[in-house]
Amino acid sequence: MKTVLTKSPQRAAKFILSDEVVAFPTETVYGLGANVFSHEAIEKIFRAKNRPADNPLIAHISSLSEIELLASRITSAAEKLIDAFFPGPLTIVLPKQTGVPDIATASLSTIGVRMPLHSTANLFLKACGVPLVAPSANLSGKPSPTTWQAVREDMDGAISCILKGDQTEVGLESTVVDCTSDEPVLLRAGAITLEQLREIVLQTRLRTAADENLTVRSPGLKYRHYSPKAKVILVGQSKEAVASTGSAYIGLDAPAEIESWQQVLVCRSVRDYAHSLFQFFRQCDAMDVQVIYCQRVVETGLGMALMDRIRRAAHS
Ligand code: TXA
Ligand code: MG
């Protein structure tokens, strides 16, 4: 299959309307979109990504009125979080509307809904005229793509079209919150922080071991994620990292012996670190780096999501 590259949301939307798959930019990472009501198109997403069929997809909307096509009930907690954070990097899990095909949500009775804060994504969704399910546009197991070139690396020949945009701003996937009850549960940390969620709904809590249906609530969490080919090692201070050809370093503090590393990225802030992490992983893979040292950050605010992704990369 030839993969068309375009900057035109209208041209890209035509592929969606003929049940094809299109990659598109959002503020978090690039997504792989298909019509939420097309079983046939959604099957193509799972095939292109080589994604396990029991991992549900997030539905993307461009206007709040579309929520009722997807969710059968909007809880009061959800209403508050939607008011505060839509559009933005937040996914809200709600009871699913019967019209949504089972393949979209891996047969769960719930559905994740998100409204991107990104002008190209918004124009594209509007041109499609239907909500789109969209997982991150990487091959299953690889780091999520934050540039259209990274999408092409994984998806060239496997999907019909890539809608080109800039490098994504946030660089990590959206925050996912289960809002099916009055006590929202944070399933995946992201750019909307736990502190921000609690400011709006105080009862918002982390998952605990006592959540017996843990993996049912976010099946995706059990899979390998975000991992480069290189081995990832966490370090507290930059001096614990060992420079060599074949090793790379990313963190907030500069490491010693800058000239002895194969690749080094010193980030200005946690925000900048999150923005750059996945792209850095991909660059290191392209350069055949063997070991990537990642400096730890304090786990508050965005630091919680960043450490979550680094840890998953280190443990896989
Ligand atoms: O930022 C993002 O969320 C990006 C962009 C493209 O919007 N999308 C994304 O999708 O990261 P994906 O498929 O790579 O990750 C979706 C996560 C998975 O961990 C999945 O298990 C969880 O959300 N999820 C989706 N629907 C769910 C549901 N109904 N209940 C619980 N978890 C759900
Ligand atoms: Mg993903």
Short mmCIF file of C-alpha atoms and ligand atoms in Angstrom, two decimals:
data_model
loop_
_atom_site.label_atom_id
_atom_site.label_comp_id
_atom_site.label_asym_id
_atom_site.label_seq_id
_atom_site.Cartn_x
_atom_site.Cartn_y
_atom_site.Cartn_z
CA MET A 1 0.00 0.00 0.00
CA LYS A 2 1.24 3.49 -0.84
CA THR A 3 1.12 5.82 2.16
CA VAL A 4 0.07 9.34 1.11
CA LEU A 5 1.71 12.24 2.99
CA THR A 6 -0.39 15.40 3.18
CA LYS A 7 -0.82 18.61 5.14
CA SER A 8 -4.48 18.87 4.15
CA PRO A 9 -7.02 17.78 6.80
CA GLN A 10 -9.69 17.62 4.06
CA ARG A 11 -7.63 15.31 1.87
CA ALA A 12 -6.81 13.09 4.86
CA ALA A 13 -10.49 12.97 5.89
CA LYS A 14 -11.45 11.43 2.51
CA PHE A 15 -9.52 8.29 3.47
CA ILE A 16 -11.47 8.02 6.74
CA LEU A 17 -14.73 8.25 4.81
CA SER A 18 -13.69 5.26 2.71
CA ASP A 19 -12.90 3.20 5.84
CA GLU A 20 -9.15 3.65 5.69
CA VAL A 21 -6.69 4.46 8.50
CA VAL A 22 -5.00 7.89 8.79
CA ALA A 23 -2.24 9.00 11.19
CA PHE A 24 -2.68 12.54 12.55
CA PRO A 25 -1.00 14.89 15.03
CA THR A 26 -2.42 15.80 18.45
CA GLU A 27 -0.92 17.79 21.33
CA THR A 28 0.20 14.55 23.07
CA VAL A 29 1.49 12.10 20.42
CA TYR A 30 0.47 11.17 16.85
CA GLY A 31 -2.62 8.95 16.66
CA LEU A 32 -3.77 6.28 14.19
CA GLY A 33 -7.36 7.21 13.39
CA ALA A 34 -10.37 5.29 12.09
CA ASN A 35 -14.13 5.90 12.06
CA VAL A 36 -15.38 4.78 15.50
CA PHE A 37 -18.48 3.24 13.84
CA SER A 38 -16.57 1.22 11.21
CA HIS A 39 -15.66 -2.30 12.32
CA GLU A 40 -13.72 -2.78 9.08
CA ALA A 41 -11.59 0.37 9.53
CA ILE A 42 -10.85 -0.41 13.19
CA GLU A 43 -9.65 -3.89 12.26
CA LYS A 44 -7.08 -2.19 10.02
CA ILE A 45 -5.71 -0.25 13.01
CA PHE A 46 -5.12 -3.45 15.00
CA ARG A 47 -3.42 -5.02 11.97
CA ALA A 48 -1.18 -2.02 11.19
CA LYS A 49 0.02 -1.71 14.80
CA ASN A 50 0.12 -5.43 15.49
CA ARG A 51 -1.92 -4.55 18.57
CA PRO A 52 -3.46 -7.21 20.87
CA ALA A 53 -7.24 -7.28 20.33
CA ASP A 54 -7.98 -6.96 24.07
CA ASN A 55 -6.47 -3.45 24.29
CA PRO A 56 -9.27 -0.86 23.92
CA LEU A 57 -9.01 2.37 21.89
CA ILE A 58 -9.70 6.00 22.81
CA ALA A 59 -12.43 7.84 20.86
CA HIS A 60 -11.53 11.40 19.76
CA ILE A 61 -14.09 14.17 19.32
CA SER A 62 -14.03 17.76 18.05
CA SER A 63 -17.15 19.00 19.81
CA LEU A 64 -18.73 18.22 23.19
CA SER A 65 -22.03 17.29 21.55
CA GLU A 66 -20.40 14.14 20.16
CA ILE A 67 -19.96 12.63 23.64
CA GLU A 68 -23.51 11.33 23.62
CA LEU A 69 -22.80 9.27 20.49
CA LEU A 70 -20.15 7.43 22.50
CA ALA A 71 -21.16 7.41 26.17
CA SER A 72 -24.52 6.27 27.56
CA ARG A 73 -24.17 8.30 30.78
CA ILE A 74 -22.06 11.24 31.91
CA THR A 75 -21.35 11.01 35.64
CA SER A 76 -21.16 14.22 37.66
CA ALA A 77 -17.42 13.74 38.21
CA ALA A 78 -16.96 13.41 34.46
CA GLU A 79 -18.99 16.54 33.83
CA LYS A 80 -16.72 18.57 36.10
CA LEU A 81 -13.52 17.21 34.57
CA ILE A 82 -14.85 17.77 31.04
CA ASP A 83 -15.73 21.38 31.93
CA ALA A 84 -12.27 21.96 33.32
CA PHE A 85 -10.02 20.10 30.88
CA PHE A 86 -11.71 19.53 27.48
CA PRO A 87 -10.22 20.18 24.99
CA GLY A 88 -6.87 18.94 26.32
CA PRO A 89 -4.65 15.93 27.08
CA LEU A 90 -7.24 14.10 29.20
CA THR A 91 -9.15 10.89 28.40
CA ILE A 92 -12.30 10.16 30.39
CA VAL A 93 -13.62 6.60 30.67
CA LEU A 94 -17.44 6.39 30.71
CA PRO A 95 -20.14 3.75 30.20
CA LYS A 96 -20.27 2.94 26.48
CA GLN A 97 -23.16 3.76 24.16
CA THR A 98 -24.62 0.67 22.44
CA GLY A 99 -24.00 2.04 18.92
CA VAL A 100 -20.22 1.79 19.30
CA PRO A 101 -18.90 -1.51 17.88
CA ASP A 102 -17.28 -3.91 20.36
CA ILE A 103 -13.99 -3.95 18.47
CA ALA A 104 -13.42 -0.27 19.41
CA THR A 105 -13.34 -1.01 23.13
CA ALA A 106 -12.16 -4.61 23.15
CA SER A 107 -15.70 -5.59 24.20
CA LEU A 108 -15.54 -3.52 27.41
CA SER A 109 -18.76 -1.87 28.59
CA THR A 110 -16.85 1.41 28.89
CA ILE A 111 -15.22 3.81 26.42
CA GLY A 112 -12.37 6.36 26.71
CA VAL A 113 -13.24 9.78 25.24
CA ARG A 114 -10.87 12.62 24.52
CA MET A 115 -11.05 16.00 22.76
CA PRO A 116 -7.58 17.05 21.50
CA LEU A 117 -6.34 20.61 21.91
CA HIS A 118 -4.66 20.88 18.53
CA SER A 119 -5.83 22.91 15.57
CA THR A 120 -4.89 20.38 12.86
CA ALA A 121 -6.45 17.51 14.82
CA ASN A 122 -9.56 19.58 15.30
CA LEU A 123 -9.88 20.53 11.61
CA PHE A 124 -9.30 16.91 10.64
CA LEU A 125 -11.93 15.56 13.07
CA LYS A 126 -14.41 18.16 11.86
CA ALA A 127 -13.74 17.25 8.21
CA CYS A 128 -14.33 13.56 9.05
CA GLY A 129 -17.66 14.41 10.68
CA VAL A 130 -17.48 11.35 12.97
CA PRO A 131 -15.48 10.61 16.12
CA LEU A 132 -12.27 8.67 15.47
CA VAL A 133 -10.76 5.93 17.57
CA ALA A 134 -7.02 6.48 17.70
CA PRO A 135 -4.26 4.64 19.52
CA SER A 136 -0.75 6.09 19.40
CA ALA A 137 0.62 5.67 15.86
CA ASN A 138 3.56 3.38 16.74
CA LEU A 139 4.04 -0.33 16.22
CA SER A 140 2.88 -2.08 19.40
CA GLY A 141 5.69 -2.04 21.97
CA LYS A 142 7.64 0.88 20.45
CA PRO A 143 7.74 4.43 21.85
CA SER A 144 4.80 6.60 20.76
CA PRO A 145 5.61 8.86 17.78
CA THR A 146 5.94 12.59 18.37
CA THR A 147 6.87 13.50 14.77
CA TRP A 148 5.37 12.51 11.40
CA GLN A 149 8.75 11.06 10.45
CA ALA A 150 8.54 8.68 13.42
CA VAL A 151 5.07 7.65 12.25
CA ARG A 152 6.44 6.96 8.76
CA GLU A 153 9.25 4.84 10.26
CA ASP A 154 6.66 2.50 11.83
CA MET A 155 3.70 2.78 9.46
CA ASP A 156 4.96 3.38 5.91
CA GLY A 157 3.15 0.97 3.58
CA ALA A 158 0.77 -0.18 6.34
CA ILE A 159 -1.71 2.73 6.38
CA SER A 160 -3.30 4.91 3.69
CA CYS A 161 -2.30 8.39 4.81
CA ILE A 162 -0.22 10.47 7.22
CA LEU A 163 -1.51 13.96 8.01
CA LYS A 164 1.66 15.93 8.65
CA GLY A 165 2.07 18.39 11.53
CA ASP A 166 4.84 19.65 13.78
CA GLN A 167 6.52 17.73 16.58
CA THR A 168 3.89 17.25 19.29
CA GLU A 169 4.04 19.62 22.23
CA VAL A 170 3.43 17.39 25.26
CA GLY A 171 5.33 14.33 24.01
CA LEU A 172 3.60 11.82 26.36
CA GLU A 173 0.17 10.21 25.95
CA SER A 174 -2.95 11.67 27.59
CA THR A 175 -3.94 11.24 31.22
CA VAL A 176 -6.60 8.48 31.47
CA VAL A 177 -9.21 8.71 34.24
CA ASP A 178 -11.98 6.20 34.93
CA CYS A 179 -15.09 8.29 35.65
CA THR A 180 -17.68 5.51 35.76
CA SER A 181 -18.16 6.11 39.52
CA ASP A 182 -18.19 9.24 41.71
CA GLU A 183 -14.63 8.54 42.75
CA PRO A 184 -12.48 8.99 39.61
CA VAL A 185 -9.49 6.64 39.32
CA LEU A 186 -6.30 7.69 37.56
CA LEU A 187 -5.43 4.86 35.16
CA ARG A 188 -2.57 6.51 33.27
CA ALA A 189 -0.61 9.61 34.33
CA GLY A 190 -0.21 12.38 31.76
CA ALA A 191 0.03 16.12 31.24
CA ILE A 192 -3.17 16.80 33.20
CA THR A 193 -1.71 16.06 36.61
CA LEU A 194 -3.20 14.32 39.65
CA GLU A 195 -2.96 17.65 41.50
CA GLN A 196 -4.99 19.38 38.78
CA LEU A 197 -7.62 16.62 38.76
CA ARG A 198 -7.97 16.84 42.56
CA GLU A 199 -8.48 20.57 42.38
CA ILE A 200 -11.65 19.87 40.40
CA VAL A 201 -12.75 16.54 41.92
CA LEU A 202 -11.11 16.06 45.30
CA GLN A 203 -11.95 12.32 45.49
CA THR A 204 -9.79 11.48 42.43
CA ARG A 205 -7.46 8.67 43.48
CA LEU A 206 -4.66 6.45 42.26
CA ARG A 207 -5.19 2.80 41.44
CA THR A 208 -4.37 0.54 44.36
CA ALA A 209 -3.60 -3.16 44.60
CA ALA A 210 -7.08 -3.48 46.08
CA ASP A 211 -8.60 -2.58 42.70
CA GLU A 212 -9.31 -6.21 41.92
CA ASN A 213 -10.42 -5.43 38.38
CA LEU A 214 -7.25 -3.46 37.77
CA THR A 215 -6.31 -4.93 34.42
CA VAL A 216 -9.93 -4.94 33.32
CA ARG A 217 -10.03 -1.21 33.96
CA SER A 218 -7.05 -0.46 31.75
CA PRO A 219 -6.04 -3.54 29.81
CA GLY A 220 -3.34 -1.59 27.99
CA LEU A 221 -1.35 -1.26 31.18
CA LYS A 222 -0.37 -4.91 31.15
CA TYR A 223 1.47 -4.67 27.84
CA ARG A 224 5.05 -3.67 27.16
CA HIS A 225 5.21 -0.03 26.30
CA TYR A 226 7.39 2.80 25.16
CA SER A 227 10.55 0.78 24.95
CA PRO A 228 13.56 1.52 22.78
CA LYS A 229 15.80 -1.35 21.66
CA ALA A 230 18.52 -0.09 24.00
CA LYS A 231 18.59 -1.06 27.67
CA VAL A 232 17.21 1.79 29.83
CA ILE A 233 18.81 2.47 33.23
CA LEU A 234 17.50 4.99 35.77
CA VAL A 235 19.98 7.12 37.68
CA GLY A 236 19.47 9.59 40.52
CA GLN A 237 22.38 11.89 39.86
CA SER A 238 24.03 12.47 36.51
CA LYS A 239 27.39 11.31 37.89
CA GLU A 240 26.04 7.75 38.31
CA ALA A 241 25.79 7.43 34.52
CA VAL A 242 28.74 5.81 32.76
CA ALA A 243 29.93 7.48 29.58
CA SER A 244 31.04 5.35 26.60
CA THR A 245 30.57 4.99 22.87
CA GLY A 246 27.37 2.98 22.83
CA SER A 247 25.79 4.79 25.75
CA ALA A 248 23.46 7.77 25.88
CA TYR A 249 22.15 10.10 28.59
CA ILE A 250 19.03 12.21 29.03
CA GLY A 251 18.23 14.28 32.12
CA LEU A 252 18.02 17.68 33.75
CA ASP A 253 21.66 17.88 34.92
CA ALA A 254 24.59 17.68 32.51
CA PRO A 255 26.67 14.48 32.85
CA ALA A 256 30.46 14.43 33.21
CA GLU A 257 32.72 13.83 30.17
CA ILE A 258 30.26 15.21 27.63
CA GLU A 259 32.56 14.28 24.75
CA SER A 260 32.70 10.55 25.68
CA TRP A 261 29.00 9.86 25.14
CA GLN A 262 27.41 8.70 21.92
CA GLN A 263 24.39 10.93 22.54
CA VAL A 264 23.47 13.40 25.31
CA LEU A 265 20.37 15.51 25.86
CA VAL A 266 20.24 17.94 28.77
CA CYS A 267 16.68 19.22 29.22
CA ARG A 268 15.75 22.67 30.49
CA SER A 269 12.75 21.50 32.52
CA VAL A 270 10.53 18.49 33.26
CA ARG A 271 8.24 19.75 30.50
CA ASP A 272 11.10 19.80 28.03
CA TYR A 273 12.23 16.33 29.22
CA ALA A 274 8.71 14.90 28.63
CA HIS A 275 8.50 16.62 25.24
CA SER A 276 11.82 15.07 24.11
CA LEU A 277 11.91 11.60 25.72
CA PHE A 278 10.29 9.41 23.02
CA GLN A 279 12.05 11.21 20.19
CA PHE A 280 15.36 10.72 22.04
CA PHE A 281 14.63 6.97 22.39
CA ARG A 282 14.03 6.72 18.65
CA GLN A 283 17.21 8.66 17.81
CA CYS A 284 19.21 6.36 20.07
CA ASP A 285 17.76 3.29 18.34
CA ALA A 286 18.64 4.73 14.93
CA MET A 287 22.23 5.20 16.16
CA ASP A 288 22.42 1.69 17.64
CA VAL A 289 22.96 2.95 21.16
CA GLN A 290 23.17 0.02 23.62
CA VAL A 291 22.39 1.69 26.95
CA ILE A 292 20.33 4.82 27.71
CA TYR A 293 20.71 6.41 31.16
CA CYS A 294 17.65 8.42 32.20
CA GLN A 295 17.89 10.77 35.16
CA ARG A 296 15.04 10.52 37.66
CA VAL A 297 12.83 13.53 38.35
CA VAL A 298 10.64 14.41 41.32
CA GLU A 299 7.29 12.60 40.96
CA THR A 300 4.90 15.50 41.30
CA GLY A 301 3.00 17.26 38.53
CA LEU A 302 4.15 16.17 35.08
CA GLY A 303 7.07 14.38 36.76
CA MET A 304 4.68 11.55 37.68
CA ALA A 305 3.84 10.81 34.02
CA LEU A 306 7.45 11.18 32.92
CA MET A 307 8.71 8.73 35.57
CA ASP A 308 5.91 6.30 34.67
CA ARG A 309 7.07 6.17 31.03
CA ILE A 310 10.77 5.93 31.93
CA ARG A 311 10.08 3.09 34.36
CA ARG A 312 8.06 1.13 31.80
CA ALA A 313 10.87 1.57 29.29
CA ALA A 314 13.38 0.36 31.88
CA HIS A 315 11.42 -2.73 32.91
CA SER A 316 10.53 -4.16 29.54
O1 TXA B 1 -2.67 10.87 24.05
C1 TXA B 1 -3.28 9.84 23.76
O2 TXA B 1 -4.12 9.32 24.51
C2 TXA B 1 -3.00 9.21 22.39
C3 TXA B 1 -3.45 10.20 21.31
C4 TXA B 1 -3.37 9.63 19.93
O3 TXA B 1 -4.74 10.66 21.59
N1 TXA B 1 -3.62 7.93 22.28
C5 TXA B 1 -3.17 6.86 22.99
O4 TXA B 1 -3.87 5.69 22.75
O5 TXA B 1 -2.23 6.91 23.75
P1 TXA B 1 -3.33 4.24 23.16
O6 TXA B 1 -4.26 3.29 22.54
O7 TXA B 1 -1.90 4.12 22.77
O8 TXA B 1 -3.51 4.18 24.71
C6 TXA B 1 -4.81 4.08 25.25
C7 TXA B 1 -4.77 3.66 26.70
C8 TXA B 1 -4.46 2.19 26.83
O9 TXA B 1 -3.64 1.98 27.96
C9 TXA B 1 -5.84 1.57 27.06
O10 TXA B 1 -5.81 0.38 27.79
C10 TXA B 1 -6.56 2.69 27.82
O11 TXA B 1 -6.05 3.88 27.26
N2 TXA B 1 -8.01 2.63 27.59
C11 TXA B 1 -8.68 2.88 26.43
N3 TXA B 1 -10.00 2.66 26.59
C12 TXA B 1 -10.18 2.27 27.87
C13 TXA B 1 -11.32 1.87 28.64
N4 TXA B 1 -12.54 1.83 28.13
N5 TXA B 1 -11.11 1.54 29.93
C14 TXA B 1 -9.89 1.57 30.46
N6 TXA B 1 -8.77 1.92 29.79
C15 TXA B 1 -8.91 2.26 28.51
MG MG B 2 0.02 3.51 22.74
#
